[in-house]
C-alpha cells in the first residue's frame, strides 16, 4: 500500500502534464494556424478584416445612390495623384448646412466644423510603408483601355462601395494580386516599381 503512493503520484503528474501540453497544443493551434493560413489565403484573411468603425458613420449609399454624387466629387485627387483623398469637413458642410441638418450624425458633423477639428477617418485599405501605390496610373490606364468614366474603374479594386453602408476591403491587394494584374496588362513587374 505504502509503495503505491509515489507511483500513482507520478502517474497523476504524467496525466496532468499530458493534459496541459494537449491544451497548450490546441490553444496554440487555434491561435496561430488560422493566422498563418490567412497570410496565404485571402478568404480567410477577410474574416479578420472587419470594416472599421468611423468617428461618424458615413453612408456611401446616401451619397452615391440617393444623392447621385460622383466618387470623384469627394475623392478629388484620385485621377491626378497617388492618393485618392477624403474631403475636409468644410466640403461636407457645403451640403450639410442644409441637407439633413436635423439628423444626429449631421449635428455631430456640424460640431466638428464649428470646432474647426478635422475628422480622423479610420483607414480601410492600407499597404505597408515599403509599398508604393499610385491611383492616377491605374485610373488613367483603365479609363482609356475600357472606355469608361474614372468612377467606373474603382470597383475593380474596391468592389461596389456605392452600396456599402460601411466600407470594407473586398479584394486581397497583396503582392501576388498586384503582380498578377500587372502581368495580364503588360504593366511593369520589377521590384522597384512597387518597392522603395
Ligand atoms: C454634394 C452634397 C453632399 C456632400 C458634399 C456631402 N453630403 Fe452627406 N448627404 C448628402 C445627401 C443628399 C444625403 C442623403 C440625405 C437623405 O437621405 O435625406 C446625405 C446624407 C449624409 C448622412 C446621413 C444623414 C442621416 O440621415 O442620418 C451623413 C452622416 C453624411 N451625409 C455625412 C457626410 C459627410 C461626413 C460628408 C463629407 C465627407 C458629406 N456627408 C458630404 C449630400 C452631401
Ligand atoms: C460625399 C463624399 C463621398 C462620395 C461621393 C464618395 N465617397 Fe468614398 N469616402 C468618403 C469618406 C468621408 C470616406 C471615409 C469614411 C469611410 O471610410 O467610410 C470614404 C471612404 C472611401 C473608401 C475607403 C478608403 C480607405 O480608408 O481605404 C473607398 C475605397 C471609397 N471611399 C471609394 C468610393 C467610391 C468608389 C465612390 C463612388 C462610388 C465614393 N467613394 C464616393 C466620401 C465619399
Ligand atoms: C488598382 C487598384 C485600385 C483602383 C482601381 C482604385 N483603388 Fe483606391 N486604393 C487601392 C489601394 C491598394 C489602396 C491603399 C493604398 C495605400 O495604402 O497606400 C487604395 C486606397 C484608397 C483610398 C484611401 C487612401 C487614399 O488614397 O486616399 C481611397 C479613398 C480610395 N482608394 C478611393 C478610390 C476611388 C474613388 C477609386 C476610383 C476612382 C479607386 N480608389 C480606385 C487600390 C485601388
Ligand atoms: C486590376 C489590375 C491592377 C491591379 C490589381 C494593380 N495594378 Fe498596378 N498597374 C496596373 C496597370 C495596367 C499599370 C500600368 C499603367 C500604365 O501603363 O500607365 C499599373 C501601374 C502601377 C504602378 C506604376 C505607376 C507609375 O508610376 O507609372 C505602380 C507603382 C503600381 N501599379 C502598383 C500597384 C500595387 C502596389 C498594386 C497592389 C496593391 C497594384 N498596382 C495593383 C494594373 C493593376
Ligand atoms: C505590382 C507591385 C509589386 C511588385 C512588382 C513587387 N511587389 Fe513585393 N509587395 C507588394 C505588396 C502590395 C506587398 C505588401 C502586401 C504583401 O505582403 O503581400 C509586397 C510585399 C513584399 C515583401 C514583404 C512580404 C511580407 O510578408 O511582409 C517582400 C519581401 C517583397 N514584397 C519583395 C518583392 C520583390 C523581391 C519583388 C521583385 C521580384 C517584388 N516584391 C515586386 C507589391 C509588389
Coordinates of C-alpha atoms and ligand atoms in Angstrom, one line a residue:
X1 CA 0.0 0.0 0.0
X2 CA 2.7 2.4 1.0
X3 CA 4.8 1.7 -2.1
X4 CA 1.8 2.6 -4.3
X5 CA 1.7 6.3 -3.4
X6 CA 4.8 7.6 -5.3
X7 CA 3.9 5.6 -8.3
X8 CA 0.3 6.9 -8.5
X9 CA 1.7 10.3 -7.8
X10 CA 4.0 10.1 -10.8
X11 CA 1.1 8.7 -12.8
X12 CA -1.1 11.7 -11.8
X13 CA 1.7 14.1 -12.7
X14 CA 2.1 12.5 -16.1
X15 CA -1.6 12.8 -16.8
X16 CA -1.7 16.5 -15.7
X17 CA 1.4 17.2 -17.8
X18 CA -0.2 15.5 -20.7
X19 CA -3.5 17.4 -20.4
X20 CA -1.7 20.7 -20.0
X21 CA 0.5 20.0 -23.0
X22 CA -2.6 18.9 -25.0
X23 CA -4.5 22.1 -24.1
X24 CA -1.5 24.3 -25.0
X25 CA -1.2 22.5 -28.3
X26 CA -4.8 23.1 -29.1
X27 CA -4.7 26.7 -28.0
X28 CA -1.5 27.5 -30.0
X29 CA -3.1 25.7 -33.0
X30 CA -6.3 27.7 -32.8
X31 CA -4.5 31.0 -32.3
X32 CA -1.7 30.6 -34.8
X33 CA -2.8 28.3 -37.6
X34 CA -5.6 30.5 -38.9
X35 CA -3.3 33.5 -38.9
X36 CA -0.7 31.6 -40.9
X37 CA -3.3 30.3 -43.3
X38 CA -4.8 33.8 -43.6
X39 CA -1.4 35.1 -44.8
X40 CA -1.8 32.9 -47.8
X41 CA -5.5 32.6 -48.4
X42 CA -7.5 35.8 -48.9
X43 CA -10.9 34.4 -48.0
X44 CA -9.6 33.5 -44.5
X45 CA -7.8 36.9 -44.2
X46 CA -11.1 38.6 -44.9
X47 CA -12.7 37.2 -41.7
X48 CA -10.2 39.3 -39.7
X49 CA -10.7 42.4 -41.7
X50 CA -13.9 43.8 -40.4
X51 CA -15.0 47.2 -41.6
X52 CA -13.6 49.8 -39.1
X53 CA -16.0 51.9 -37.0
X54 CA -15.7 55.5 -38.1
X55 CA -15.9 58.7 -36.0
X56 CA -19.1 59.4 -37.8
X57 CA -20.9 56.5 -39.5
X58 CA -20.5 57.7 -43.2
X59 CA -23.1 56.2 -45.5
X60 CA -21.8 55.9 -49.1
X61 CA -25.3 54.7 -50.4
X62 CA -26.9 58.0 -49.2
X63 CA -24.4 60.0 -51.3
X64 CA -23.9 57.7 -54.3
X65 CA -27.3 56.2 -54.7
X66 CA -29.7 58.8 -53.1
X67 CA -27.6 61.9 -53.8
X68 CA -26.2 60.8 -57.2
X69 CA -22.8 62.2 -56.2
X70 CA -19.8 61.1 -58.3
X71 CA -16.9 59.3 -56.5
X72 CA -14.5 62.0 -57.8
X73 CA -16.6 64.8 -56.3
X74 CA -15.3 63.7 -53.0
X75 CA -12.2 61.7 -53.9
X76 CA -10.8 64.6 -55.9
X77 CA -7.2 63.7 -56.5
X78 CA -7.8 60.0 -57.4
X79 CA -7.2 60.6 -61.2
X80 CA -4.3 63.0 -60.7
X81 CA -2.3 61.9 -57.7
X82 CA -1.1 58.8 -55.8
X83 CA -3.7 59.3 -53.1
X84 CA -7.5 59.5 -53.7
X85 CA -8.1 61.9 -50.8
X86 CA -11.0 62.3 -48.5
X87 CA -12.9 65.6 -48.3
X88 CA -12.4 68.0 -45.4
X89 CA -15.3 68.8 -43.1
X90 CA -15.8 72.2 -44.8
X91 CA -16.7 70.3 -48.0
X92 CA -19.2 68.2 -46.2
X93 CA -20.8 71.3 -44.8
X94 CA -21.2 72.8 -48.3
X95 CA -24.3 70.5 -48.5
X96 CA -25.0 69.7 -44.9
X97 CA -25.5 73.3 -43.8
X98 CA -28.9 72.5 -45.3
X99 CA -29.2 68.8 -46.2
X100 CA -30.4 66.6 -43.3
X101 CA -29.2 69.2 -40.8
X102 CA -31.7 68.0 -38.1
X103 CA -30.2 64.4 -38.2
X104 CA -28.0 63.5 -35.2
X105 CA -25.0 62.4 -37.3
X106 CA -25.1 65.8 -39.2
X107 CA -25.2 67.6 -35.9
X108 CA -22.1 65.7 -34.9
X109 CA -20.6 66.8 -38.3
X110 CA -21.5 70.4 -37.7
X111 CA -19.9 70.4 -34.3
X112 CA -16.6 69.2 -35.9
X113 CA -16.9 72.1 -38.3
X114 CA -17.6 74.6 -35.5
X115 CA -14.6 73.4 -33.5
X116 CA -12.5 73.5 -36.7
X117 CA -11.5 69.9 -35.9
X118 CA -10.6 67.5 -38.7
X119 CA -12.3 64.1 -38.7
X120 CA -9.8 61.3 -38.1
X121 CA -11.3 58.7 -40.6
X122 CA -10.0 55.2 -40.0
X123 CA -8.2 53.7 -43.0
X124 CA -9.9 50.7 -44.5
X125 CA -7.2 49.9 -47.1
X126 CA -3.6 50.3 -46.1
X127 CA -0.5 48.9 -47.7
X128 CA 2.8 48.6 -45.7
X129 CA 5.1 51.6 -45.8
X130 CA 7.6 49.9 -48.1
X131 CA 5.0 49.6 -50.9
X132 CA 4.3 52.3 -53.4
X133 CA 0.9 52.6 -54.9
X134 CA -0.3 55.3 -57.3
X135 CA -4.1 55.7 -58.1
X136 CA -3.5 58.1 -61.0
X137 CA -1.7 55.5 -63.2
X138 CA -4.4 52.9 -62.7
X139 CA -7.3 55.3 -63.3
X140 CA -5.7 56.7 -66.4
X141 CA -4.9 53.3 -67.8
X142 CA -8.3 51.6 -67.3
X143 CA -10.4 54.6 -68.3
X144 CA -8.6 54.6 -71.7
X145 CA -8.5 50.8 -72.1
X146 CA -12.1 50.1 -71.2
X147 CA -13.5 53.5 -72.4
X148 CA -15.3 54.2 -69.1
X149 CA -15.5 57.0 -66.6
X150 CA -12.9 57.2 -63.8
X151 CA -15.6 56.4 -61.2
X152 CA -16.3 53.2 -63.0
X153 CA -12.8 52.0 -62.5
X154 CA -12.9 52.0 -58.7
X155 CA -14.9 48.8 -58.4
X156 CA -12.1 46.7 -59.9
X157 CA -10.2 47.0 -56.7
X158 CA -12.8 48.3 -54.2
X159 CA -16.0 46.5 -55.1
X160 CA -19.4 48.2 -55.0
X161 CA -18.6 50.9 -52.5
X162 CA -21.8 52.8 -53.5
X163 CA -23.8 50.1 -51.9
X164 CA -21.7 49.6 -48.7
X165 CA -23.2 51.1 -45.5
X166 CA -19.7 50.7 -44.1
X167 CA -16.7 50.4 -46.5
X168 CA -14.9 47.1 -46.3
X169 CA -11.9 45.7 -48.3
X170 CA -13.2 43.1 -50.8
X171 CA -10.0 42.3 -52.7
X172 CA -6.7 41.0 -51.4
X173 CA -4.4 43.6 -52.9
X174 CA -1.5 41.5 -51.7
X175 CA 1.7 41.3 -53.8
X176 CA 0.5 38.3 -55.8
X177 CA -2.7 40.0 -56.6
X178 CA -0.9 43.2 -57.8
X179 CA 1.7 41.3 -59.8
X180 CA -1.0 39.0 -61.5
X181 CA -2.9 42.0 -62.8
X182 CA 0.3 43.8 -63.9
X183 CA 1.3 40.6 -65.9
X184 CA -2.2 40.4 -67.5
X185 CA -1.9 44.0 -68.6
X186 CA 1.7 44.2 -69.7
X187 CA 2.4 46.6 -66.7
X188 CA 5.9 46.5 -65.1
X189 CA 6.7 43.8 -62.5
X190 CA 10.2 44.9 -61.5
X191 CA 10.6 45.1 -57.7
X192 CA 11.5 48.8 -57.7
X193 CA 8.2 49.7 -59.4
X194 CA 6.3 48.9 -56.1
X195 CA 9.0 49.0 -53.5
X196 CA 11.1 51.9 -52.3
Ligands
LIG1 C1 -23.0 67.2 -52.6 C2 -23.7 67.2 -51.3 C3 -23.1 66.4 -50.2 C4 -21.9 66.4 -49.7 C5 -20.7 67.2 -50.2 C6 -21.9 65.6 -48.5 N1 -23.1 65.0 -48.3 FE1 -23.7 63.8 -46.8 N2 -25.5 63.6 -47.6 C7 -25.9 64.2 -48.8 C8 -27.2 63.7 -49.1 C9 -28.1 64.1 -50.4 C10 -27.6 62.8 -48.1 C11 -28.9 62.0 -48.0 C12 -29.9 62.7 -47.3 C13 -31.2 61.9 -47.1 O1 -31.1 60.7 -47.1 O2 -32.2 62.5 -47.0 C14 -26.5 62.8 -47.2 C15 -26.5 62.0 -46.0 C16 -25.5 62.0 -45.1 C17 -25.5 61.3 -43.8 C18 -26.7 60.5 -43.2 C19 -27.6 61.5 -42.5 C20 -28.7 60.8 -41.8 O3 -29.8 60.7 -42.5 O4 -28.5 60.3 -40.7 C21 -24.3 61.5 -43.2 C22 -23.8 61.0 -41.9 C23 -23.5 62.4 -44.1 N3 -24.3 62.6 -45.2 C24 -22.2 62.7 -43.9 C25 -21.4 63.5 -44.8 C26 -20.0 63.7 -44.6 C27 -19.2 63.3 -43.4 C28 -19.6 64.4 -45.7 C29 -18.2 64.9 -46.0 C30 -17.2 63.9 -46.1 C31 -20.8 64.6 -46.5 N4 -21.8 64.0 -46.0 C32 -20.7 65.3 -47.7 C33 -25.2 65.2 -49.5 C34 -23.9 65.5 -49.3
LIG2 C1 -19.9 62.7 -50.3 C2 -18.5 62.3 -50.4 C3 -18.1 60.9 -50.9 C4 -18.5 60.3 -52.1 C5 -19.5 60.8 -53.1 C6 -17.8 59.0 -52.2 N1 -17.0 58.9 -51.0 FE1 -15.8 57.3 -50.6 N2 -15.4 58.1 -48.8 C7 -15.9 59.3 -48.3 C8 -15.5 59.4 -46.9 C9 -15.8 60.6 -46.0 C10 -14.7 58.3 -46.6 C11 -14.1 57.9 -45.2 C12 -15.1 57.2 -44.3 C13 -15.3 55.8 -44.7 O1 -14.3 55.0 -44.9 O2 -16.5 55.4 -44.8 C14 -14.7 57.5 -47.8 C15 -14.0 56.2 -47.9 C16 -13.9 55.5 -49.1 C17 -13.0 54.4 -49.3 C18 -12.2 53.7 -48.2 C19 -10.9 54.5 -48.0 C20 -9.9 53.7 -47.1 O3 -9.8 54.2 -46.0 O4 -9.4 52.7 -47.5 C21 -13.1 54.0 -50.6 C22 -12.5 52.8 -51.2 C23 -14.1 54.9 -51.2 N3 -14.5 55.8 -50.3 C24 -14.5 54.8 -52.5 C25 -15.5 55.5 -53.1 C26 -16.1 55.2 -54.4 C27 -15.7 54.1 -55.3 C28 -17.1 56.1 -54.5 C29 -18.1 56.2 -55.7 C30 -18.9 55.0 -56.0 C31 -17.1 57.0 -53.4 N4 -16.2 56.6 -52.5 C32 -17.9 58.1 -53.2 C33 -16.6 60.2 -49.0 C34 -17.2 60.0 -50.2
LIG3 C1 -5.7 49.0 -59.0 C2 -6.5 49.0 -57.7 C3 -7.2 50.3 -57.3 C4 -8.1 51.0 -58.0 C5 -8.6 50.8 -59.5 C6 -8.6 52.1 -57.1 N1 -8.0 51.9 -55.9 FE1 -8.3 53.1 -54.2 N2 -6.9 52.0 -53.2 C7 -6.2 51.0 -53.7 C8 -5.1 50.6 -52.8 C9 -4.1 49.5 -53.0 C10 -5.3 51.5 -51.7 C11 -4.4 51.6 -50.4 C12 -3.2 52.5 -50.8 C13 -2.2 52.6 -49.7 O1 -2.3 52.2 -48.6 O2 -1.2 53.3 -50.0 C14 -6.4 52.4 -52.0 C15 -6.8 53.4 -51.2 C16 -7.9 54.2 -51.4 C17 -8.4 55.3 -50.6 C18 -7.9 55.7 -49.2 C19 -6.5 56.3 -49.3 C20 -6.4 57.4 -50.3 O3 -5.7 57.2 -51.3 O4 -6.9 58.5 -50.1 C21 -9.5 55.9 -51.2 C22 -10.3 57.0 -50.7 C23 -9.6 55.2 -52.5 N3 -8.7 54.2 -52.6 C24 -10.6 55.5 -53.4 C25 -10.6 55.1 -54.7 C26 -11.5 55.5 -55.8 C27 -12.6 56.6 -55.6 C28 -11.2 54.9 -56.9 C29 -11.8 55.0 -58.3 C30 -11.8 56.4 -58.9 C31 -10.1 53.9 -56.6 N4 -9.8 54.1 -55.3 C32 -9.5 53.0 -57.5 C33 -6.4 50.3 -54.9 C34 -7.2 50.8 -56.0
LIG4 C1 -6.6 45.5 -61.9 C2 -5.2 45.5 -62.3 C3 -4.2 46.0 -61.4 C4 -4.0 45.8 -60.0 C5 -4.9 45.0 -59.1 C6 -2.9 46.6 -59.6 N1 -2.3 47.2 -60.7 FE1 -0.7 48.5 -60.6 N2 -0.9 48.9 -62.6 C7 -1.8 48.3 -63.4 C8 -1.5 48.7 -64.8 C9 -2.3 48.3 -66.0 C10 -0.4 49.6 -64.7 C11 0.3 50.4 -65.8 C12 -0.3 51.7 -66.1 C13 0.4 52.4 -67.2 O1 0.8 51.7 -68.1 O2 0.4 53.6 -67.1 C14 -0.1 49.7 -63.3 C15 0.9 50.6 -62.8 C16 1.4 50.6 -61.5 C17 2.5 51.4 -61.0 C18 3.3 52.3 -61.8 C19 2.8 53.7 -61.6 C20 3.7 54.7 -62.3 O3 4.5 55.3 -61.6 O4 3.6 54.8 -63.5 C21 2.6 51.1 -59.6 C22 3.6 51.6 -58.7 C23 1.6 50.1 -59.3 N3 0.9 49.8 -60.5 C24 1.5 49.5 -58.1 C25 0.5 48.5 -57.8 C26 0.3 47.9 -56.5 C27 1.3 48.1 -55.3 C28 -0.8 47.1 -56.6 C29 -1.4 46.2 -55.5 C30 -1.7 46.9 -54.2 C31 -1.3 47.2 -57.9 N4 -0.5 48.1 -58.6 C32 -2.4 46.6 -58.3 C33 -2.8 47.4 -63.1 C34 -3.1 46.9 -61.8
LIG5 C1 3.0 45.3 -58.5 C2 3.5 45.6 -57.3 C3 4.6 44.7 -56.7 C4 5.8 44.3 -57.3 C5 6.1 44.4 -58.8 C6 6.6 43.6 -56.3 N1 5.9 43.7 -55.1 FE1 6.6 43.0 -53.3 N2 4.9 43.6 -52.3 C7 3.8 44.2 -53.0 C8 2.8 44.5 -52.0 C9 1.5 45.2 -52.2 C10 3.3 44.0 -50.7 C11 2.6 44.0 -49.4 C12 1.5 43.0 -49.2 C13 2.0 41.7 -49.1 O1 2.8 41.4 -48.2 O2 1.7 40.8 -50.0 C14 4.6 43.4 -51.0 C15 5.4 42.8 -50.0 C16 6.7 42.3 -50.3 C17 7.5 41.8 -49.3 C18 7.2 41.6 -47.8 C19 6.4 40.3 -47.6 C20 5.9 40.1 -46.3 O3 5.4 39.0 -46.0 O4 6.0 41.1 -45.5 C21 8.7 41.5 -49.9 C22 10.0 40.9 -49.2 C23 8.6 41.8 -51.3 N3 7.3 42.3 -51.5 C24 9.6 41.6 -52.2 C25 9.4 41.9 -53.6 C26 10.5 41.5 -54.6 C27 11.8 40.9 -54.3 C28 9.9 41.9 -55.8 C29 10.5 41.7 -57.2 C30 10.8 40.4 -57.6 C31 8.6 42.5 -55.5 N4 8.4 42.4 -54.2 C32 7.8 43.0 -56.5 C33 3.8 44.6 -54.3 C34 4.7 44.4 -55.3

